[in-house]
Amino acid sequence: MAEHKGESELHDAAVSEEDLETALCVLAGSDPENCSYSRGYVKRQAVFACNTCTPSAAEPAGICLACANKCHDGHDIFELYTKRNFRCDCGNSKFGDFQCQLMSAKDEENVKNQYNHNFSGFYCTCDRPYPDADDQVNDEMIQCVVCEDWFHSGHLGCSAGEPEELQEMVCEACMNKAPVLWTYAAHFAVPPVISVGHPEEEEEVDVEEQGDKEESRQSGEEATTSVEDTKQEEALNQGSPGKRSHEQMTGSPGKATTKSETCRLKKLQDQGRERLRQGAVFWPYSWRSELCTCTSCKRAYVAAEVQFLMDQFDTILAYENKGLDEPFGQHPLMALTSSMDRVQQLEIIYGFNEMTTSISAFLHQCVADGKTLTVEAVHQLFDELRARKKRRTDPGYQ
């Protein structure tokens, strides 16, 4: 989730190894040296906002990892995690006279970029900042895979299920934006959980389980399993979201249905299964492979602007797995930072990236100039790195 680097007092608790690994994956999956603008609208990348150059009152703008490190060093930067199909804004018309140091020739505006209130530092339906000094609950935030806004778990209109089942979440507004997803949710999503009883004695109940109990009471007889019932239950369970194996959750994404033009959605609709159209929907990892990709359905996805759901490599998990393949995302750095809070960890990550880049450039320059590597030269290099860090962390420096 987005963090402000200068607010360490709000992050006293150490971040788990899993959280740190995720942070490393997010950074490692993006190019730390070259502005992503040259690559056009990147499928998925780490995106940042600069509160120094584009405060909340200004037009929203996003910058890539390389520009956050190079062009906005020492500025008030906050993370936006990742965004899809985004092109770096650094130095365009939204930044006034500020020029991008990595690529000066840019369009005035990236017209295909999608912005929301996250770029101004606000999140969820409550439109609050994160971290929120007034939030005494410190509620977990979850990102919708469609609109990519972040939501407090208490503002989703439902309760989250088991963490190992929840690879992706679609908020209620986005489900209604593409209502065809409700049909898939009835077959493949995690069953909804609602609260029943008085507020002081609320109890969470699985909607599908509650429906089964009610039906059993109405029949007034013990539950029996006939051969026909068993076959029907097995057929439904093939589409149930139950717990997935580790390989299913972390392996390569599956392929969408493309074998024939037979509309799978129509078959699901004919089965008549319904789901309460309320609250966010949680999906197991493989749900995208269940979407029909016949010509008619593809057109519907495009009309609802959710065509990226057909791309198995659009997922955050696929992006993070790519980051894990990079040397930057391996465990030695995690071990070094395991006892630090989130702000300190991010400083170490940025510092580590800057150090490795500077050392590499320094060695290449020595070879190019035919110079002998001396202890004095190495000491001078590290003195320069320390000076840069001092300027970056000095509150008065911009």
mmCIF file of C-alpha atoms in Angstrom:
data_model
loop_
_atom_site.group_PDB
_atom_site.id
_atom_site.type_symbol
_atom_site.label_atom_id
_atom_site.label_comp_id
_atom_site.label_asym_id
_atom_site.label_seq_id
_atom_site.Cartn_x
_atom_site.Cartn_y
_atom_site.Cartn_z
ATOM 1 C CA MET A 1 0.000 0.000 0.000
ATOM 2 C CA ALA A 2 1.143 3.550 -0.595
ATOM 3 C CA GLU A 3 3.445 4.938 2.086
ATOM 4 C CA HIS A 4 4.827 8.432 2.693
ATOM 5 C CA LYS A 5 8.573 8.139 3.208
ATOM 6 C CA GLY A 6 8.735 11.026 5.655
ATOM 7 C CA GLU A 7 6.199 9.800 8.219
ATOM 8 C CA SER A 8 8.211 7.241 10.185
ATOM 9 C CA GLU A 9 6.323 7.979 13.378
ATOM 10 C CA LEU A 10 3.295 6.242 11.865
ATOM 11 C CA HIS A 11 5.209 3.037 11.134
ATOM 12 C CA ASP A 12 6.683 1.780 14.371
ATOM 13 C CA ALA A 13 5.706 -1.843 13.754
ATOM 14 C CA ALA A 14 8.131 -3.969 11.750
ATOM 15 C CA VAL A 15 6.860 -5.181 8.414
ATOM 16 C CA SER A 16 6.613 -8.928 7.873
ATOM 17 C CA GLU A 17 8.993 -10.756 5.586
ATOM 18 C CA GLU A 18 6.122 -11.314 3.158
ATOM 19 C CA ASP A 19 5.351 -7.577 3.025
ATOM 20 C CA LEU A 20 8.994 -6.758 2.417
ATOM 21 C CA GLU A 21 9.231 -9.376 -0.303
ATOM 22 C CA THR A 22 6.208 -7.785 -1.973
ATOM 23 C CA ALA A 23 7.836 -4.338 -1.787
ATOM 24 C CA LEU A 24 11.000 -5.735 -3.336
ATOM 25 C CA CYS A 25 9.023 -7.477 -6.080
ATOM 26 C CA VAL A 26 7.171 -4.272 -6.935
ATOM 27 C CA LEU A 27 10.415 -2.357 -7.361
ATOM 28 C CA ALA A 28 12.350 -5.174 -9.020
ATOM 29 C CA GLY A 29 9.640 -5.609 -11.631
ATOM 30 C CA SER A 30 10.264 -2.073 -12.936
ATOM 31 C CA ASP A 31 13.341 -0.515 -14.520
ATOM 32 C CA PRO A 32 15.200 1.585 -11.894
ATOM 33 C CA GLU A 33 17.529 3.258 -14.412
ATOM 34 C CA ASN A 34 15.593 4.249 -17.516
ATOM 35 C CA CYS A 35 12.410 6.294 -17.741
ATOM 36 C CA SER A 36 9.602 3.984 -18.784
ATOM 37 C CA TYR A 37 8.199 6.655 -21.129
ATOM 38 C CA SER A 38 10.200 5.260 -24.042
ATOM 39 C CA ARG A 39 8.325 1.953 -23.702
ATOM 40 C CA GLY A 40 4.934 3.599 -24.228
ATOM 41 C CA TYR A 41 1.997 2.569 -22.067
ATOM 42 C CA VAL A 42 3.590 -0.188 -19.976
ATOM 43 C CA LYS A 43 1.392 -3.202 -19.179
ATOM 44 C CA ARG A 44 2.185 -2.905 -15.456
ATOM 45 C CA GLN A 45 4.799 -0.948 -13.537
ATOM 46 C CA ALA A 46 5.496 0.624 -10.170
ATOM 47 C CA VAL A 47 4.061 4.169 -10.155
ATOM 48 C CA PHE A 48 4.730 7.040 -7.743
ATOM 49 C CA ALA A 49 3.340 10.520 -7.163
ATOM 50 C CA CYS A 50 5.369 13.571 -6.150
ATOM 51 C CA ASN A 51 3.634 15.755 -3.598
ATOM 52 C CA THR A 52 6.398 18.361 -4.020
ATOM 53 C CA CYS A 53 5.858 18.886 -7.754
ATOM 54 C CA THR A 54 2.166 17.975 -8.086
ATOM 55 C CA PRO A 55 0.413 18.509 -4.733
ATOM 56 C CA SER A 56 -3.174 17.392 -4.217
ATOM 57 C CA ALA A 57 -4.574 20.665 -5.566
ATOM 58 C CA ALA A 58 -2.724 20.220 -8.876
ATOM 59 C CA GLU A 59 -3.567 17.956 -11.800
ATOM 60 C CA PRO A 60 -2.871 14.307 -10.926
ATOM 61 C CA ALA A 61 0.348 12.893 -12.344
ATOM 62 C CA GLY A 62 2.382 9.727 -11.957
ATOM 63 C CA ILE A 63 6.067 8.996 -12.365
ATOM 64 C CA CYS A 64 8.027 5.797 -12.946
ATOM 65 C CA LEU A 65 10.570 4.216 -10.595
ATOM 66 C CA ALA A 66 13.593 5.627 -12.423
ATOM 67 C CA CYS A 67 12.244 9.198 -12.323
ATOM 68 C CA ALA A 68 11.310 8.826 -8.640
ATOM 69 C CA ASN A 69 14.941 7.901 -7.949
ATOM 70 C CA LYS A 70 16.684 10.345 -10.287
ATOM 71 C CA CYS A 71 14.495 13.343 -11.048
ATOM 72 C CA HIS A 72 12.629 13.630 -7.726
ATOM 73 C CA ASP A 73 15.398 12.667 -5.308
ATOM 74 C CA GLY A 74 14.681 14.377 -1.981
ATOM 75 C CA HIS A 75 11.073 15.248 -2.845
ATOM 76 C CA ASP A 76 7.957 14.148 -0.968
ATOM 77 C CA ILE A 77 7.267 10.935 -2.888
ATOM 78 C CA PHE A 78 4.572 8.373 -2.137
ATOM 79 C CA GLU A 79 4.000 4.968 -3.715
ATOM 80 C CA LEU A 80 0.925 4.013 -5.684
ATOM 81 C CA TYR A 81 1.979 0.343 -5.842
ATOM 82 C CA THR A 82 1.409 -0.599 -9.501
ATOM 83 C CA LYS A 83 -0.776 0.730 -12.300
ATOM 84 C CA ARG A 84 -1.578 -0.863 -15.639
ATOM 85 C CA ASN A 85 -1.156 0.731 -19.072
ATOM 86 C CA PHE A 86 0.523 3.802 -17.621
ATOM 87 C CA ARG A 87 3.058 6.169 -19.178
ATOM 88 C CA CYS A 88 5.420 8.268 -17.070
ATOM 89 C CA ASP A 89 4.319 11.930 -16.697
ATOM 90 C CA CYS A 90 7.609 13.264 -15.300
ATOM 91 C CA GLY A 91 8.447 16.628 -16.887
ATOM 92 C CA ASN A 92 5.308 17.009 -19.007
ATOM 93 C CA SER A 93 2.897 19.951 -18.859
ATOM 94 C CA LYS A 94 1.593 18.890 -15.444
ATOM 95 C CA PHE A 95 4.993 19.702 -13.911
ATOM 96 C CA GLY A 96 5.278 23.280 -15.131
ATOM 97 C CA ASP A 97 8.916 24.246 -15.720
ATOM 98 C CA PHE A 98 10.241 21.047 -14.128
ATOM 99 C CA GLN A 99 12.175 18.958 -16.656
ATOM 100 C CA CYS A 100 12.680 15.200 -16.688
ATOM 101 C CA GLN A 101 16.409 14.491 -16.352
ATOM 102 C CA LEU A 102 16.166 11.105 -18.049
ATOM 103 C CA MET A 103 14.041 11.966 -21.098
ATOM 104 C CA SER A 104 13.199 15.563 -21.898
ATOM 105 C CA ALA A 105 11.289 14.983 -25.166
ATOM 106 C CA LYS A 106 7.815 13.974 -24.030
ATOM 107 C CA ASP A 107 4.247 14.705 -25.082
ATOM 108 C CA GLU A 108 2.481 17.480 -23.226
ATOM 109 C CA GLU A 109 0.081 14.940 -21.750
ATOM 110 C CA ASN A 110 -0.416 11.173 -21.689
ATOM 111 C CA VAL A 111 -4.033 11.060 -22.802
ATOM 112 C CA LYS A 112 -4.469 7.314 -22.216
ATOM 113 C CA ASN A 113 -3.366 7.419 -18.572
ATOM 114 C CA GLN A 114 -6.101 6.705 -16.047
ATOM 115 C CA TYR A 115 -6.037 8.737 -12.811
ATOM 116 C CA ASN A 116 -8.032 8.530 -9.604
ATOM 117 C CA HIS A 117 -7.857 10.124 -6.163
ATOM 118 C CA ASN A 118 -4.890 7.875 -5.256
ATOM 119 C CA PHE A 119 -2.653 10.294 -7.171
ATOM 120 C CA SER A 120 -3.636 12.990 -4.670
ATOM 121 C CA GLY A 121 -2.962 10.721 -1.713
ATOM 122 C CA PHE A 122 -6.561 9.618 -1.005
ATOM 123 C CA TYR A 123 -8.094 6.153 -1.069
ATOM 124 C CA CYS A 124 -11.247 4.082 -0.616
ATOM 125 C CA THR A 125 -14.886 5.208 -0.689
ATOM 126 C CA CYS A 126 -14.130 7.256 2.437
ATOM 127 C CA ASP A 127 -11.599 9.354 0.471
ATOM 128 C CA ARG A 128 -9.043 9.294 3.292
ATOM 129 C CA PRO A 129 -5.231 9.439 3.157
ATOM 130 C CA TYR A 130 -3.000 6.474 3.874
ATOM 131 C CA PRO A 131 -1.520 6.274 6.424
ATOM 132 C CA ASP A 132 -4.400 8.008 8.200
ATOM 133 C CA ALA A 133 -3.422 9.675 11.482
ATOM 134 C CA ASP A 134 -7.094 9.725 12.529
ATOM 135 C CA ASP A 135 -7.658 6.014 11.897
ATOM 136 C CA GLN A 136 -7.471 4.294 15.274
ATOM 137 C CA VAL A 137 -8.306 0.875 13.824
ATOM 138 C CA ASN A 138 -5.425 0.774 11.321
ATOM 139 C CA ASP A 139 -7.659 -1.178 8.933
ATOM 140 C CA GLU A 140 -6.040 -3.300 6.231
ATOM 141 C CA MET A 141 -6.386 -1.981 2.683
ATOM 142 C CA ILE A 142 -7.060 -4.121 -0.388
ATOM 143 C CA GLN A 143 -6.725 -3.113 -4.037
ATOM 144 C CA CYS A 144 -9.467 -3.662 -6.600
ATOM 145 C CA VAL A 145 -7.984 -5.308 -9.695
ATOM 146 C CA VAL A 146 -10.304 -3.376 -12.012
ATOM 147 C CA CYS A 147 -10.266 0.278 -10.894
ATOM 148 C CA GLU A 148 -7.007 -0.224 -8.918
ATOM 149 C CA ASP A 149 -8.259 1.945 -6.049
ATOM 150 C CA TRP A 150 -7.489 0.795 -2.505
ATOM 151 C CA PHE A 151 -10.272 0.040 -0.012
ATOM 152 C CA HIS A 152 -10.392 -0.440 3.736
ATOM 153 C CA SER A 153 -11.549 -3.988 4.417
ATOM 154 C CA GLY A 154 -14.368 -2.539 6.540
ATOM 155 C CA HIS A 155 -15.698 -0.525 3.584
ATOM 156 C CA LEU A 156 -16.086 -3.386 1.102
ATOM 157 C CA GLY A 157 -19.655 -4.281 1.988
ATOM 158 C CA CYS A 158 -18.654 -7.832 2.848
ATOM 159 C CA SER A 159 -16.201 -9.803 4.944
ATOM 160 C CA ALA A 160 -12.997 -11.218 3.500
ATOM 161 C CA GLY A 161 -12.518 -14.980 3.420
ATOM 162 C CA GLU A 162 -9.386 -17.011 4.038
ATOM 163 C CA PRO A 163 -6.230 -15.170 2.874
ATOM 164 C CA GLU A 164 -4.923 -18.126 0.855
ATOM 165 C CA GLU A 165 -8.085 -18.033 -1.268
ATOM 166 C CA LEU A 166 -8.004 -14.319 -1.996
ATOM 167 C CA GLN A 167 -5.746 -13.599 -4.912
ATOM 168 C CA GLU A 168 -7.849 -10.827 -6.465
ATOM 169 C CA MET A 169 -10.705 -8.546 -5.395
ATOM 170 C CA VAL A 170 -13.235 -6.617 -7.498
ATOM 171 C CA CYS A 171 -15.134 -3.854 -5.698
ATOM 172 C CA GLU A 172 -18.929 -3.588 -5.924
ATOM 173 C CA ALA A 173 -18.837 -0.540 -8.219
ATOM 174 C CA CYS A 174 -16.627 -2.366 -10.728
ATOM 175 C CA MET A 175 -18.785 -5.501 -10.535
ATOM 176 C CA ASN A 176 -21.771 -3.346 -11.517
ATOM 177 C CA LYS A 177 -19.701 -1.679 -14.233
ATOM 178 C CA ALA A 178 -19.278 -5.133 -15.806
ATOM 179 C CA PRO A 179 -22.433 -6.932 -14.534
ATOM 180 C CA VAL A 180 -21.570 -10.072 -16.481
ATOM 181 C CA LEU A 181 -19.030 -10.749 -13.724
ATOM 182 C CA TRP A 182 -21.863 -11.477 -11.281
ATOM 183 C CA THR A 183 -22.669 -14.625 -13.244
ATOM 184 C CA TYR A 184 -19.086 -15.834 -12.967
ATOM 185 C CA ALA A 185 -19.081 -14.885 -9.288
ATOM 186 C CA ALA A 186 -21.997 -17.228 -8.623
ATOM 187 C CA HIS A 187 -19.905 -20.128 -9.912
ATOM 188 C CA PHE A 188 -16.244 -19.355 -9.262
ATOM 189 C CA ALA A 189 -15.823 -16.618 -6.623
ATOM 190 C CA VAL A 190 -15.433 -17.065 -2.884
ATOM 191 C CA PRO A 191 -18.965 -17.400 -1.388
ATOM 192 C CA PRO A 192 -20.138 -14.122 0.173
ATOM 193 C CA VAL A 193 -20.222 -13.733 3.945
ATOM 194 C CA ILE A 194 -22.834 -11.535 5.619
ATOM 195 C CA SER A 195 -23.430 -10.441 9.199
ATOM 196 C CA VAL A 196 -26.624 -11.564 10.963
ATOM 197 C CA GLY A 197 -28.124 -10.845 14.373
ATOM 198 C CA HIS A 198 -27.954 -7.727 16.488
ATOM 199 C CA PRO A 199 -24.846 -5.518 16.284
ATOM 200 C CA GLU A 200 -23.720 -6.609 19.739
ATOM 201 C CA GLU A 201 -23.903 -10.258 18.798
ATOM 202 C CA GLU A 202 -23.153 -10.305 15.092
ATOM 203 C CA GLU A 203 -22.289 -13.621 13.556
ATOM 204 C CA GLU A 204 -20.723 -14.160 10.154
ATOM 205 C CA VAL A 205 -22.558 -16.688 8.001
ATOM 206 C CA ASP A 206 -21.611 -18.166 4.656
ATOM 207 C CA VAL A 207 -24.546 -17.342 2.359
ATOM 208 C CA GLU A 208 -24.423 -20.631 0.461
ATOM 209 C CA GLU A 209 -24.074 -22.646 3.650
ATOM 210 C CA GLN A 210 -27.007 -20.790 5.235
ATOM 211 C CA GLY A 211 -29.137 -21.534 2.177
ATOM 212 C CA ASP A 212 -28.371 -25.238 2.442
ATOM 213 C CA LYS A 213 -29.398 -25.287 6.132
ATOM 214 C CA GLU A 214 -32.682 -23.506 5.390
ATOM 215 C CA GLU A 215 -33.535 -25.971 2.666
ATOM 216 C CA SER A 216 -32.794 -28.860 5.028
ATOM 217 C CA ARG A 217 -35.114 -27.433 7.695
ATOM 218 C CA GLN A 218 -37.948 -26.970 5.208
ATOM 219 C CA SER A 219 -37.731 -30.558 4.025
ATOM 220 C CA GLY A 220 -37.912 -31.795 7.638
ATOM 221 C CA GLU A 221 -35.743 -34.811 6.930
ATOM 222 C CA GLU A 222 -32.196 -35.891 7.404
ATOM 223 C CA ALA A 223 -29.810 -35.013 4.613
ATOM 224 C CA THR A 224 -29.251 -37.946 2.315
ATOM 225 C CA THR A 225 -26.996 -38.258 -0.655
ATOM 226 C CA SER A 226 -28.297 -40.005 -3.732
ATOM 227 C CA VAL A 227 -26.180 -40.839 -6.751
ATOM 228 C CA GLU A 228 -27.847 -38.007 -8.667
ATOM 229 C CA ASP A 229 -27.248 -35.514 -5.862
ATOM 230 C CA THR A 230 -23.610 -36.545 -5.644
ATOM 231 C CA LYS A 231 -23.089 -35.979 -9.356
ATOM 232 C CA GLN A 232 -24.713 -32.559 -9.138
ATOM 233 C CA GLU A 233 -22.606 -31.564 -6.138
ATOM 234 C CA GLU A 234 -19.410 -32.646 -7.892
ATOM 235 C CA ALA A 235 -20.355 -30.598 -10.952
ATOM 236 C CA LEU A 236 -20.895 -27.509 -8.827
ATOM 237 C CA ASN A 237 -17.697 -28.061 -6.888
ATOM 238 C CA GLN A 238 -15.724 -27.915 -10.106
ATOM 239 C CA GLY A 239 -16.610 -24.262 -10.166
ATOM 240 C CA SER A 240 -16.324 -23.657 -6.434
ATOM 241 C CA PRO A 241 -13.490 -21.453 -5.232
ATOM 242 C CA GLY A 242 -12.199 -23.773 -2.478
ATOM 243 C CA LYS A 243 -8.595 -23.634 -1.353
ATOM 244 C CA ARG A 244 -6.037 -23.996 -4.103
ATOM 245 C CA SER A 245 -2.732 -25.825 -4.049
ATOM 246 C CA HIS A 246 0.501 -23.868 -3.751
ATOM 247 C CA GLU A 247 1.276 -24.660 -7.391
ATOM 248 C CA GLN A 248 -2.076 -23.272 -8.521
ATOM 249 C CA MET A 249 -1.605 -20.082 -6.542
ATOM 250 C CA THR A 250 2.015 -19.332 -7.422
ATOM 251 C CA GLY A 251 2.643 -21.128 -10.712
ATOM 252 C CA SER A 252 2.262 -19.883 -14.247
ATOM 253 C CA PRO A 253 -1.112 -18.334 -15.100
ATOM 254 C CA GLY A 254 -3.584 -20.566 -16.865
ATOM 255 C CA LYS A 255 -4.938 -20.012 -20.329
ATOM 256 C CA ALA A 256 -8.390 -18.594 -21.020
ATOM 257 C CA THR A 257 -11.029 -20.691 -22.744
ATOM 258 C CA THR A 258 -10.395 -20.464 -26.506
ATOM 259 C CA LYS A 259 -11.216 -23.962 -27.770
ATOM 260 C CA SER A 260 -14.452 -23.061 -29.519
ATOM 261 C CA GLU A 261 -16.917 -20.282 -30.159
ATOM 262 C CA THR A 262 -19.438 -21.886 -27.798
ATOM 263 C CA CYS A 263 -20.327 -19.213 -25.256
ATOM 264 C CA ARG A 264 -19.428 -20.484 -21.812
ATOM 265 C CA LEU A 265 -21.208 -17.546 -20.214
ATOM 266 C CA LYS A 266 -24.501 -18.617 -21.805
ATOM 267 C CA LYS A 267 -24.068 -22.121 -20.366
ATOM 268 C CA LEU A 268 -23.488 -20.705 -16.896
ATOM 269 C CA GLN A 269 -26.525 -18.429 -17.204
ATOM 270 C CA ASP A 270 -28.679 -21.383 -18.225
ATOM 271 C CA GLN A 271 -27.769 -23.139 -14.955
ATOM 272 C CA GLY A 272 -29.656 -20.420 -13.091
ATOM 273 C CA ARG A 273 -27.224 -19.960 -10.200
ATOM 274 C CA GLU A 274 -27.566 -16.518 -8.635
ATOM 275 C CA ARG A 275 -25.481 -14.515 -6.193
ATOM 276 C CA LEU A 276 -26.445 -11.559 -4.060
ATOM 277 C CA ARG A 277 -25.285 -8.519 -6.027
ATOM 278 C CA GLN A 278 -23.897 -6.702 -3.066
ATOM 279 C CA GLY A 279 -20.416 -5.975 -1.759
ATOM 280 C CA ALA A 280 -16.972 -6.650 -3.165
ATOM 281 C CA VAL A 281 -16.174 -10.044 -4.664
ATOM 282 C CA PHE A 282 -13.081 -12.092 -3.836
ATOM 283 C CA TRP A 283 -11.718 -14.481 -6.432
ATOM 284 C CA PRO A 284 -9.244 -17.374 -6.295
ATOM 285 C CA TYR A 285 -6.168 -17.048 -8.467
ATOM 286 C CA SER A 286 -7.364 -19.030 -11.502
ATOM 287 C CA TRP A 287 -10.686 -17.244 -11.997
ATOM 288 C CA ARG A 288 -9.661 -15.338 -15.117
ATOM 289 C CA SER A 289 -9.112 -18.593 -16.987
ATOM 290 C CA GLU A 290 -12.826 -19.324 -16.484
ATOM 291 C CA LEU A 291 -13.947 -16.277 -18.484
ATOM 292 C CA CYS A 292 -15.461 -17.008 -21.865
ATOM 293 C CA THR A 293 -13.475 -15.553 -24.767
ATOM 294 C CA CYS A 294 -15.946 -16.013 -27.615
ATOM 295 C CA THR A 295 -16.321 -13.052 -29.943
ATOM 296 C CA SER A 296 -19.492 -11.789 -28.272
ATOM 297 C CA CYS A 297 -17.958 -11.888 -24.782
ATOM 298 C CA LYS A 298 -14.778 -10.169 -25.944
ATOM 299 C CA ARG A 299 -16.871 -7.316 -27.281
ATOM 300 C CA ALA A 300 -18.692 -7.087 -23.951
ATOM 301 C CA TYR A 301 -15.388 -6.858 -22.052
ATOM 302 C CA VAL A 302 -14.200 -4.069 -24.350
ATOM 303 C CA ALA A 303 -17.497 -2.188 -23.951
ATOM 304 C CA ALA A 304 -17.142 -2.411 -20.141
ATOM 305 C CA GLU A 305 -13.425 -1.468 -20.395
ATOM 306 C CA VAL A 306 -12.317 -4.636 -18.614
ATOM 307 C CA GLN A 307 -10.668 -6.417 -21.561
ATOM 308 C CA PHE A 308 -7.463 -6.745 -19.522
ATOM 309 C CA LEU A 309 -9.196 -9.445 -17.467
ATOM 310 C CA MET A 310 -8.573 -11.802 -20.387
ATOM 311 C CA ASP A 311 -4.814 -11.295 -19.952
ATOM 312 C CA GLN A 312 -3.455 -13.853 -17.494
ATOM 313 C CA PHE A 313 -0.234 -11.827 -17.135
ATOM 314 C CA ASP A 314 -2.063 -8.646 -16.131
ATOM 315 C CA THR A 315 -2.334 -9.904 -12.560
ATOM 316 C CA ILE A 316 -0.341 -8.504 -9.663
ATOM 317 C CA LEU A 317 0.822 -12.039 -8.885
ATOM 318 C CA ALA A 318 2.316 -12.440 -12.374
ATOM 319 C CA TYR A 319 4.065 -9.067 -11.991
ATOM 320 C CA GLU A 320 5.443 -9.963 -8.563
ATOM 321 C CA ASN A 321 6.632 -13.369 -9.777
ATOM 322 C CA LYS A 322 8.553 -11.546 -12.498
ATOM 323 C CA GLY A 323 10.131 -9.396 -9.793
ATOM 324 C CA LEU A 324 11.133 -12.486 -7.824
ATOM 325 C CA ASP A 325 13.152 -13.667 -10.814
ATOM 326 C CA GLU A 326 15.318 -10.547 -10.554
ATOM 327 C CA PRO A 327 18.436 -10.546 -8.317
ATOM 328 C CA PHE A 328 17.101 -7.459 -6.518
ATOM 329 C CA GLY A 329 14.194 -9.446 -5.128
ATOM 330 C CA GLN A 330 16.184 -12.156 -3.393
ATOM 331 C CA HIS A 331 16.426 -12.802 0.336
ATOM 332 C CA PRO A 332 19.868 -11.386 1.375
ATOM 333 C CA LEU A 333 18.462 -7.853 1.307
ATOM 334 C CA MET A 334 15.327 -9.035 3.114
ATOM 335 C CA ALA A 335 17.448 -10.497 5.906
ATOM 336 C CA LEU A 336 19.279 -7.181 6.249
ATOM 337 C CA THR A 337 16.058 -5.174 6.647
ATOM 338 C CA SER A 338 13.865 -7.620 8.558
ATOM 339 C CA SER A 339 14.086 -5.678 11.843
ATOM 340 C CA MET A 340 13.369 -2.259 10.299
ATOM 341 C CA ASP A 341 10.067 -0.461 9.898
ATOM 342 C CA ARG A 342 8.508 0.135 6.494
ATOM 343 C CA VAL A 343 9.975 3.607 5.959
ATOM 344 C CA GLN A 344 13.494 2.457 6.852
ATOM 345 C CA GLN A 345 13.127 -0.575 4.609
ATOM 346 C CA LEU A 346 12.167 1.559 1.623
ATOM 347 C CA GLU A 347 15.117 3.868 2.279
ATOM 348 C CA ILE A 348 17.392 0.826 2.280
ATOM 349 C CA ILE A 349 15.863 -0.390 -0.984
ATOM 350 C CA TYR A 350 16.320 2.983 -2.684
ATOM 351 C CA GLY A 351 19.806 3.337 -1.209
ATOM 352 C CA PHE A 352 20.787 -0.164 -2.290
ATOM 353 C CA ASN A 353 19.640 0.556 -5.813
ATOM 354 C CA GLU A 354 21.553 3.851 -5.923
ATOM 355 C CA MET A 355 24.695 2.250 -4.502
ATOM 356 C CA THR A 356 24.779 -0.658 -6.963
ATOM 357 C CA THR A 357 24.162 1.718 -9.876
ATOM 358 C CA SER A 358 26.915 4.108 -8.764
ATOM 359 C CA ILE A 359 29.454 1.338 -8.157
ATOM 360 C CA SER A 360 28.722 -0.204 -11.550
ATOM 361 C CA ALA A 361 29.108 3.159 -13.301
ATOM 362 C CA PHE A 362 32.291 3.859 -11.312
ATOM 363 C CA LEU A 363 33.917 0.553 -12.322
ATOM 364 C CA HIS A 364 32.947 0.965 -15.969
ATOM 365 C CA GLN A 365 34.428 4.464 -15.968
ATOM 366 C CA CYS A 366 37.697 3.199 -14.473
ATOM 367 C CA VAL A 367 37.956 0.591 -17.215
ATOM 368 C CA ALA A 368 37.094 3.110 -19.947
ATOM 369 C CA ASP A 369 39.706 5.601 -18.671
ATOM 370 C CA GLY A 370 42.325 2.906 -18.076
ATOM 371 C CA LYS A 371 42.660 3.968 -14.432
ATOM 372 C CA THR A 372 43.869 1.792 -11.601
ATOM 373 C CA LEU A 373 41.283 1.195 -8.877
ATOM 374 C CA THR A 374 42.614 2.709 -5.638
ATOM 375 C CA VAL A 375 41.418 2.733 -2.030
ATOM 376 C CA GLU A 376 41.250 6.525 -2.134
ATOM 377 C CA ALA A 377 38.952 6.456 -5.168
ATOM 378 C CA VAL A 378 36.600 3.989 -3.464
ATOM 379 C CA HIS A 379 36.502 6.138 -0.325
ATOM 380 C CA GLN A 380 35.690 9.176 -2.451
ATOM 381 C CA LEU A 381 32.827 7.297 -4.132
ATOM 382 C CA PHE A 382 31.252 6.352 -0.794
ATOM 383 C CA ASP A 383 31.700 9.888 0.515
ATOM 384 C CA GLU A 384 29.666 11.096 -2.486
ATOM 385 C CA LEU A 385 26.970 8.490 -1.795
ATOM 386 C CA ARG A 386 26.740 9.600 1.839
ATOM 387 C CA ALA A 387 26.454 13.232 0.739
ATOM 388 C CA ARG A 388 23.599 12.350 -1.614
ATOM 389 C CA LYS A 389 21.759 10.525 1.154
ATOM 390 C CA LYS A 390 22.190 13.496 3.495
ATOM 391 C CA ARG A 391 20.699 15.811 0.885
ATOM 392 C CA ARG A 392 17.808 13.408 0.254
ATOM 393 C CA THR A 393 16.913 13.015 3.928
ATOM 394 C CA ASP A 394 17.414 16.681 4.849
ATOM 395 C CA PRO A 395 13.876 18.099 5.423
ATOM 396 C CA GLY A 396 14.940 21.437 3.948
ATOM 397 C CA TYR A 397 16.273 19.976 0.723
ATOM 398 C CA GLN A 398 14.136 19.951 -2.445
#
